[in-house]
Short mmCIF file of C-alpha atoms and ligand atoms in Angstrom, two decimals:
data_model
loop_
_atom_site.label_atom_id
_atom_site.label_comp_id
_atom_site.label_asym_id
_atom_site.label_seq_id
_atom_site.Cartn_x
_atom_site.Cartn_y
_atom_site.Cartn_z
CA MET A 1 72.51 144.27 -3.37
CA SER A 2 72.02 145.51 -6.90
CA ASP A 3 70.60 143.78 -9.99
CA ASN A 4 73.36 145.38 -12.08
CA PRO A 5 75.76 142.45 -12.75
CA GLY A 6 78.86 144.68 -12.58
CA THR A 7 77.87 146.15 -9.25
CA ALA A 8 77.00 142.70 -7.90
CA ALA A 9 80.41 141.39 -9.00
CA LEU A 10 82.10 144.29 -7.21
CA ALA A 11 80.06 143.60 -4.06
CA ARG A 12 81.16 139.94 -4.18
CA MET A 13 84.82 140.86 -4.61
CA LEU A 14 84.53 143.24 -1.65
CA ALA A 15 82.96 140.51 0.48
CA GLU A 16 85.78 138.08 -0.37
CA ALA A 17 88.63 140.55 0.13
CA LYS A 18 90.57 140.78 3.39
CA ARG A 19 92.49 144.01 2.82
CA VAL A 20 91.34 146.54 0.26
CA VAL A 21 93.12 149.64 -1.01
CA VAL A 22 91.06 152.31 -2.75
CA PHE A 23 92.92 154.53 -5.21
CA THR A 24 91.09 157.69 -6.27
CA GLY A 25 91.49 160.36 -8.93
CA ALA A 26 89.68 163.51 -9.93
CA GLY A 27 86.71 161.46 -11.21
CA ILE A 28 85.44 160.71 -7.70
CA SER A 29 85.02 164.43 -7.05
CA THR A 30 83.23 165.51 -10.25
CA GLU A 31 79.93 164.55 -8.60
CA SER A 32 80.83 167.08 -5.88
CA GLY A 33 81.13 169.80 -8.53
CA ILE A 34 84.93 169.85 -8.93
CA PRO A 35 85.88 169.45 -12.59
CA ASP A 36 88.49 166.84 -13.52
CA PHE A 37 91.35 167.43 -15.94
CA ARG A 38 90.93 164.87 -18.67
CA SER A 39 87.21 164.42 -19.27
CA PRO A 40 86.08 166.07 -22.51
CA GLY A 41 86.00 169.80 -21.68
CA GLY A 42 88.24 169.21 -18.60
CA ILE A 43 90.73 171.78 -17.36
CA TRP A 44 93.66 170.70 -19.57
CA THR A 45 91.64 171.36 -22.69
CA GLN A 46 91.44 174.99 -21.57
CA MET A 47 94.90 175.84 -20.22
CA ALA A 48 98.40 174.43 -20.04
CA PRO A 49 99.80 173.51 -16.61
CA ILE A 50 102.44 175.74 -15.00
CA TYR A 51 105.54 173.71 -14.12
CA PHE A 52 107.28 173.97 -10.76
CA ASP A 53 110.45 175.48 -12.31
CA GLU A 54 108.43 178.31 -13.83
CA PHE A 55 106.72 178.95 -10.48
CA LEU A 56 110.13 179.27 -8.81
CA ALA A 57 111.67 181.35 -11.58
CA SER A 58 109.02 183.88 -12.43
CA GLU A 59 106.90 186.34 -10.49
CA GLU A 60 104.47 186.30 -13.42
CA ALA A 61 104.08 182.50 -13.22
CA ARG A 62 103.43 182.71 -9.46
CA ARG A 63 100.82 185.38 -10.02
CA GLU A 64 99.12 183.31 -12.73
CA THR A 65 99.23 180.14 -10.57
CA TRP A 66 97.55 181.99 -7.71
CA ARG A 67 95.04 183.68 -10.02
CA ARG A 68 93.92 180.24 -11.27
CA ARG A 69 93.74 178.90 -7.72
CA PHE A 70 91.54 181.74 -6.49
CA VAL A 71 89.23 181.35 -9.51
CA MET A 72 88.62 177.80 -8.24
CA GLU A 73 88.21 178.76 -4.59
CA ASP A 74 84.44 179.14 -4.52
CA THR A 75 84.13 175.70 -6.17
CA PHE A 76 86.49 174.03 -3.68
CA LYS A 77 84.85 175.75 -0.72
CA ALA A 78 81.36 174.70 -1.76
CA ALA A 79 82.28 171.08 -2.54
CA GLU A 80 80.99 168.40 -0.20
CA PRO A 81 81.64 164.65 -0.19
CA ASN A 82 79.31 162.73 -2.53
CA ARG A 83 77.93 159.17 -2.53
CA GLY A 84 81.24 157.78 -3.81
CA HIS A 85 83.19 159.36 -0.95
CA ARG A 86 80.57 158.11 1.52
CA ALA A 87 80.83 154.55 0.20
CA VAL A 88 84.62 154.60 0.62
CA ASP A 89 84.26 156.01 4.14
CA ALA A 90 81.82 153.19 5.00
CA LEU A 91 84.36 150.61 3.81
CA VAL A 92 87.05 152.20 5.98
CA ARG A 93 84.74 152.17 9.01
CA ARG A 94 83.90 148.50 8.42
CA GLY A 95 87.61 147.72 8.49
CA LYS A 96 87.55 146.55 4.86
CA VAL A 97 89.66 149.35 3.44
CA ALA A 98 93.04 149.82 5.10
CA ALA A 99 94.05 152.95 3.21
CA VAL A 100 92.89 155.37 0.56
CA ILE A 101 95.58 156.47 -1.86
CA THR A 102 94.46 159.62 -3.62
CA GLN A 103 95.68 161.82 -6.43
CA ASN A 104 93.13 164.38 -5.34
CA ILE A 105 94.03 167.62 -3.65
CA ASP A 106 90.54 168.58 -2.48
CA GLY A 107 90.49 167.03 1.03
CA LEU A 108 87.05 165.46 0.42
CA HIS A 109 88.01 162.00 1.72
CA GLN A 110 88.92 163.55 5.08
CA ALA A 111 85.75 165.66 4.94
CA SER A 112 83.72 162.45 4.47
CA GLY A 113 84.97 161.22 7.85
CA ILE A 114 88.00 159.08 6.98
CA PRO A 115 90.76 159.59 9.57
CA PRO A 116 93.50 161.69 7.96
CA GLU A 117 96.14 159.05 8.69
CA LYS A 118 94.29 156.61 6.40
CA VAL A 119 94.32 159.04 3.45
CA ILE A 120 97.59 159.02 1.52
CA GLU A 121 97.80 162.17 -0.60
CA LEU A 122 100.19 161.63 -3.52
CA HIS A 123 99.74 165.12 -4.95
CA GLY A 124 99.29 167.06 -1.74
CA ASN A 125 96.40 169.30 -0.73
CA THR A 126 95.12 172.57 -2.16
CA THR A 127 92.93 173.58 0.79
CA TYR A 128 95.90 175.33 2.43
CA ALA A 129 99.30 176.73 1.47
CA THR A 130 102.82 176.43 2.83
CA CYS A 131 106.15 178.23 2.50
CA LEU A 132 108.37 176.18 0.21
CA ASP A 133 111.42 176.96 2.36
CA CYS A 134 110.34 176.82 6.03
CA GLY A 135 106.98 175.01 5.81
CA GLN A 136 104.98 177.75 7.57
CA ARG A 137 101.27 177.20 6.91
CA TYR A 138 99.01 179.85 5.36
CA GLU A 139 95.22 179.85 4.91
CA ILE A 140 93.79 180.30 1.41
CA ALA A 141 91.16 182.84 2.55
CA ASP A 142 93.85 185.12 4.04
CA LEU A 143 96.05 184.91 0.94
CA ARG A 144 93.07 185.57 -1.31
CA ALA A 145 92.17 188.76 0.56
CA ILE A 146 95.73 190.05 0.11
CA PHE A 147 95.82 188.97 -3.56
CA GLU A 148 92.60 190.80 -4.28
CA LYS A 149 94.04 193.99 -2.79
CA THR A 150 97.58 193.86 -4.14
CA GLY A 151 97.50 191.48 -7.13
CA ALA A 152 100.09 189.13 -5.61
CA VAL A 153 100.65 186.65 -2.80
CA PRO A 154 103.53 187.99 -0.71
CA PRO A 155 106.57 185.91 0.26
CA CYS A 156 106.67 184.08 3.62
CA SER A 157 106.59 186.46 6.56
CA GLU A 158 109.07 184.25 8.44
CA CYS A 159 111.75 183.61 5.83
CA LEU A 160 110.74 185.33 2.55
CA GLY A 161 110.37 181.96 0.78
CA HIS A 162 107.74 181.43 -1.90
CA VAL A 163 104.26 180.55 -0.64
CA LYS A 164 102.42 177.89 -2.69
CA THR A 165 99.39 175.64 -2.23
CA ALA A 166 100.45 172.42 -0.49
CA THR A 167 100.13 170.53 -3.77
CA VAL A 168 102.68 168.74 -5.94
CA SER A 169 103.05 170.59 -9.25
CA PHE A 170 104.23 169.06 -12.50
CA GLY A 171 108.01 168.92 -12.24
CA GLN A 172 108.00 169.01 -8.42
CA SER A 173 109.32 165.98 -6.52
CA MET A 174 106.83 163.51 -5.08
CA PRO A 175 106.34 163.40 -1.28
CA VAL A 176 108.72 160.65 -0.10
CA LEU A 177 106.71 159.44 2.89
CA ALA A 178 103.39 159.32 1.02
CA MET A 179 105.03 157.35 -1.81
CA GLN A 180 106.53 154.85 0.66
CA ARG A 181 103.26 154.36 2.50
CA ALA A 182 101.33 154.00 -0.76
CA GLU A 183 103.75 151.30 -1.87
CA GLN A 184 103.48 149.40 1.44
CA GLU A 185 99.69 149.53 1.42
CA THR A 186 99.55 148.48 -2.22
CA ARG A 187 101.80 145.47 -1.57
CA ALA A 188 99.65 144.45 1.43
CA ALA A 189 96.33 144.61 -0.47
CA ASP A 190 94.45 141.64 -1.91
CA LEU A 191 91.97 143.91 -3.72
CA PHE A 192 92.85 147.26 -5.31
CA ILE A 193 90.01 149.49 -6.52
CA VAL A 194 90.61 152.46 -8.83
CA LEU A 195 87.88 155.12 -8.75
CA GLY A 196 87.90 157.93 -11.30
CA SER A 197 91.43 158.12 -12.62
CA SER A 198 92.50 158.27 -16.25
CA LEU A 199 95.63 156.36 -15.07
CA VAL A 200 98.00 158.35 -17.23
CA VAL A 201 99.77 160.39 -14.50
CA TYR A 202 102.95 158.67 -13.25
CA PRO A 203 104.24 157.62 -10.80
CA ALA A 204 100.70 157.49 -9.35
CA ALA A 205 99.37 155.18 -12.06
CA GLY A 206 102.12 152.67 -11.22
CA PHE A 207 100.30 151.57 -8.04
CA PRO A 208 97.46 149.62 -9.71
CA GLN A 209 100.08 147.82 -11.80
CA LEU A 210 102.15 147.03 -8.71
CA ALA A 211 99.03 145.68 -6.98
CA LYS A 212 98.20 143.43 -9.90
CA HIS A 213 101.76 142.12 -10.31
CA ASN A 214 101.78 141.43 -6.59
CA GLY A 215 98.74 139.13 -6.85
CA ALA A 216 95.91 141.47 -5.85
CA LYS A 217 92.68 141.63 -7.81
CA LEU A 218 92.25 144.91 -9.68
CA VAL A 219 88.95 146.75 -10.19
CA ILE A 220 88.63 149.95 -12.24
CA VAL A 221 85.52 152.13 -12.03
CA ASN A 222 85.88 154.95 -14.56
CA ARG A 223 83.47 156.48 -17.06
CA GLU A 224 86.02 156.30 -19.85
CA PRO A 225 88.46 153.50 -20.78
CA THR A 226 91.94 153.61 -19.24
CA PRO A 227 95.26 152.14 -20.44
CA LEU A 228 95.09 149.55 -17.61
CA ASP A 229 91.60 148.22 -18.37
CA GLN A 230 93.01 145.13 -20.06
CA MET A 231 94.88 144.01 -16.94
CA ALA A 232 91.93 144.52 -14.58
CA ASP A 233 89.76 141.70 -13.19
CA LEU A 234 86.66 143.91 -13.35
CA VAL A 235 86.13 147.14 -15.31
CA LEU A 236 82.99 149.25 -14.86
CA HIS A 237 82.57 152.22 -17.21
CA GLU A 238 79.96 153.74 -14.95
CA ALA A 239 79.40 156.68 -12.60
CA ILE A 240 81.28 156.21 -9.33
CA GLY A 241 78.65 157.46 -6.86
CA ASP A 242 75.85 155.10 -7.91
CA THR A 243 78.17 152.15 -8.60
CA MET A 244 79.99 152.33 -5.26
CA GLY A 245 76.84 153.32 -3.37
CA ALA A 246 75.01 150.26 -4.69
CA ALA A 247 77.96 147.88 -4.22
CA VAL A 248 78.56 149.00 -0.64
CA GLY A 249 74.94 149.69 0.32
CA VAL A 250 75.31 153.39 1.08
CA ASN A 251 73.18 156.32 -0.04
P1 NAD B 301 91.80 162.81 -14.71
O1 NAD B 301 91.11 164.12 -14.85
O2 NAD B 301 92.99 162.54 -15.52
O3 NAD B 301 90.79 161.63 -14.98
C1 NAD B 301 89.56 161.56 -14.34
C2 NAD B 301 88.83 160.33 -14.89
O4 NAD B 301 87.64 160.18 -14.14
C3 NAD B 301 88.44 160.47 -16.35
O5 NAD B 301 88.97 159.36 -17.05
C4 NAD B 301 86.90 160.46 -16.34
O6 NAD B 301 86.36 159.68 -17.36
C5 NAD B 301 86.58 159.83 -15.01
N1 NAD B 301 85.37 160.36 -14.38
C6 NAD B 301 85.05 161.65 -14.16
N2 NAD B 301 83.90 161.75 -13.45
C7 NAD B 301 83.49 160.47 -13.23
C8 NAD B 301 82.38 159.90 -12.55
N3 NAD B 301 81.48 160.66 -11.93
N4 NAD B 301 82.26 158.55 -12.54
C9 NAD B 301 83.18 157.75 -13.15
N5 NAD B 301 84.26 158.25 -13.78
C10 NAD B 301 84.42 159.59 -13.82
O7 NAD B 301 92.09 162.64 -13.17
P2 NAD B 301 93.34 162.04 -12.42
O8 NAD B 301 93.66 160.70 -12.98
O9 NAD B 301 93.06 162.16 -10.99
O10 NAD B 301 94.53 163.03 -12.78
C11 NAD B 301 94.38 164.42 -12.67
C12 NAD B 301 95.38 165.07 -11.74
O11 NAD B 301 94.94 166.35 -11.46
C13 NAD B 301 95.44 164.35 -10.42
O12 NAD B 301 96.74 163.93 -10.27
C14 NAD B 301 95.07 165.36 -9.36
O13 NAD B 301 96.21 165.69 -8.60
C15 NAD B 301 94.69 166.62 -10.08
N6 NAD B 301 93.28 167.02 -9.94
C16 NAD B 301 92.65 166.90 -8.75
C17 NAD B 301 91.31 167.29 -8.60
C18 NAD B 301 90.67 167.13 -7.26
O14 NAD B 301 91.36 167.12 -6.25
N7 NAD B 301 89.34 166.97 -7.20
C19 NAD B 301 90.62 167.80 -9.69
C20 NAD B 301 91.29 167.93 -10.93
C21 NAD B 301 92.62 167.52 -11.02
ZN1 ZN B 302 109.06 180.54 5.16
#
């Protein structure tokens, strides 16, 4: 147990809770070396997002989307779960956390040992690609090798559909099943913990509000203030790895 009063309060709330949902954003993965979007100097300060419509409509937009993805590949490949991921995994193994709802696309919760069926990915996964029409899976390393030779990712070999990372772009519809499961888990929780999200991306940011309105306690651990801080029962503007590691007793 820690002498930091915030961490101790979080540890107490965890001990009292019966069914916890953890909700994560890009902030839990910065300590693994993956930059977030909205910290000062984050990705959005450097380039505008490419919307799904543009990806569908323009060869140039597809090329640029893939170029950006391959620039990030060495970072994604090298990233390993950090102390924050390990603390969440420990809570899942203890039976405290029923589900992890994540906005992240990096697969690091699964890499930390959490069974994939307990990780609800709201924005998909960037560690592989699929055909938008037939769903055929493609590996990033294979696509990268072709892109480096030809300057483009070719259409699906089965159906000629567009091949895209298995992520949800701005303007693309949310995954129906993941949204339903996230809502069910949120309604069933008595403690809802947000780790590293600016809570400005909707509909994802609606889940902490739903939890709170439904009677759960709400905890937010985020370096910077969020628009939902005022409705939370506990707000810690601290680093996630050390805060969660200390609260859960994991290194
Ligand atoms: P965000 O970039 O909007 O916000 C991240 C928040 O985390 C910031 O408010 C920042 O202050 C905080 N933060 C960063 N590092 C922290 C740390 N070590 N300890 C405590 N707080 C920390 O992230 P978001 O809300 O997840 O929204 C961005 C969207 O972009 C997501 O929907 C996600 O799909 C995508 N994204 C994913 C990844 C990833 O998978 N790792 C990375 C970048 C963006
Ligand atoms: Zn196809």
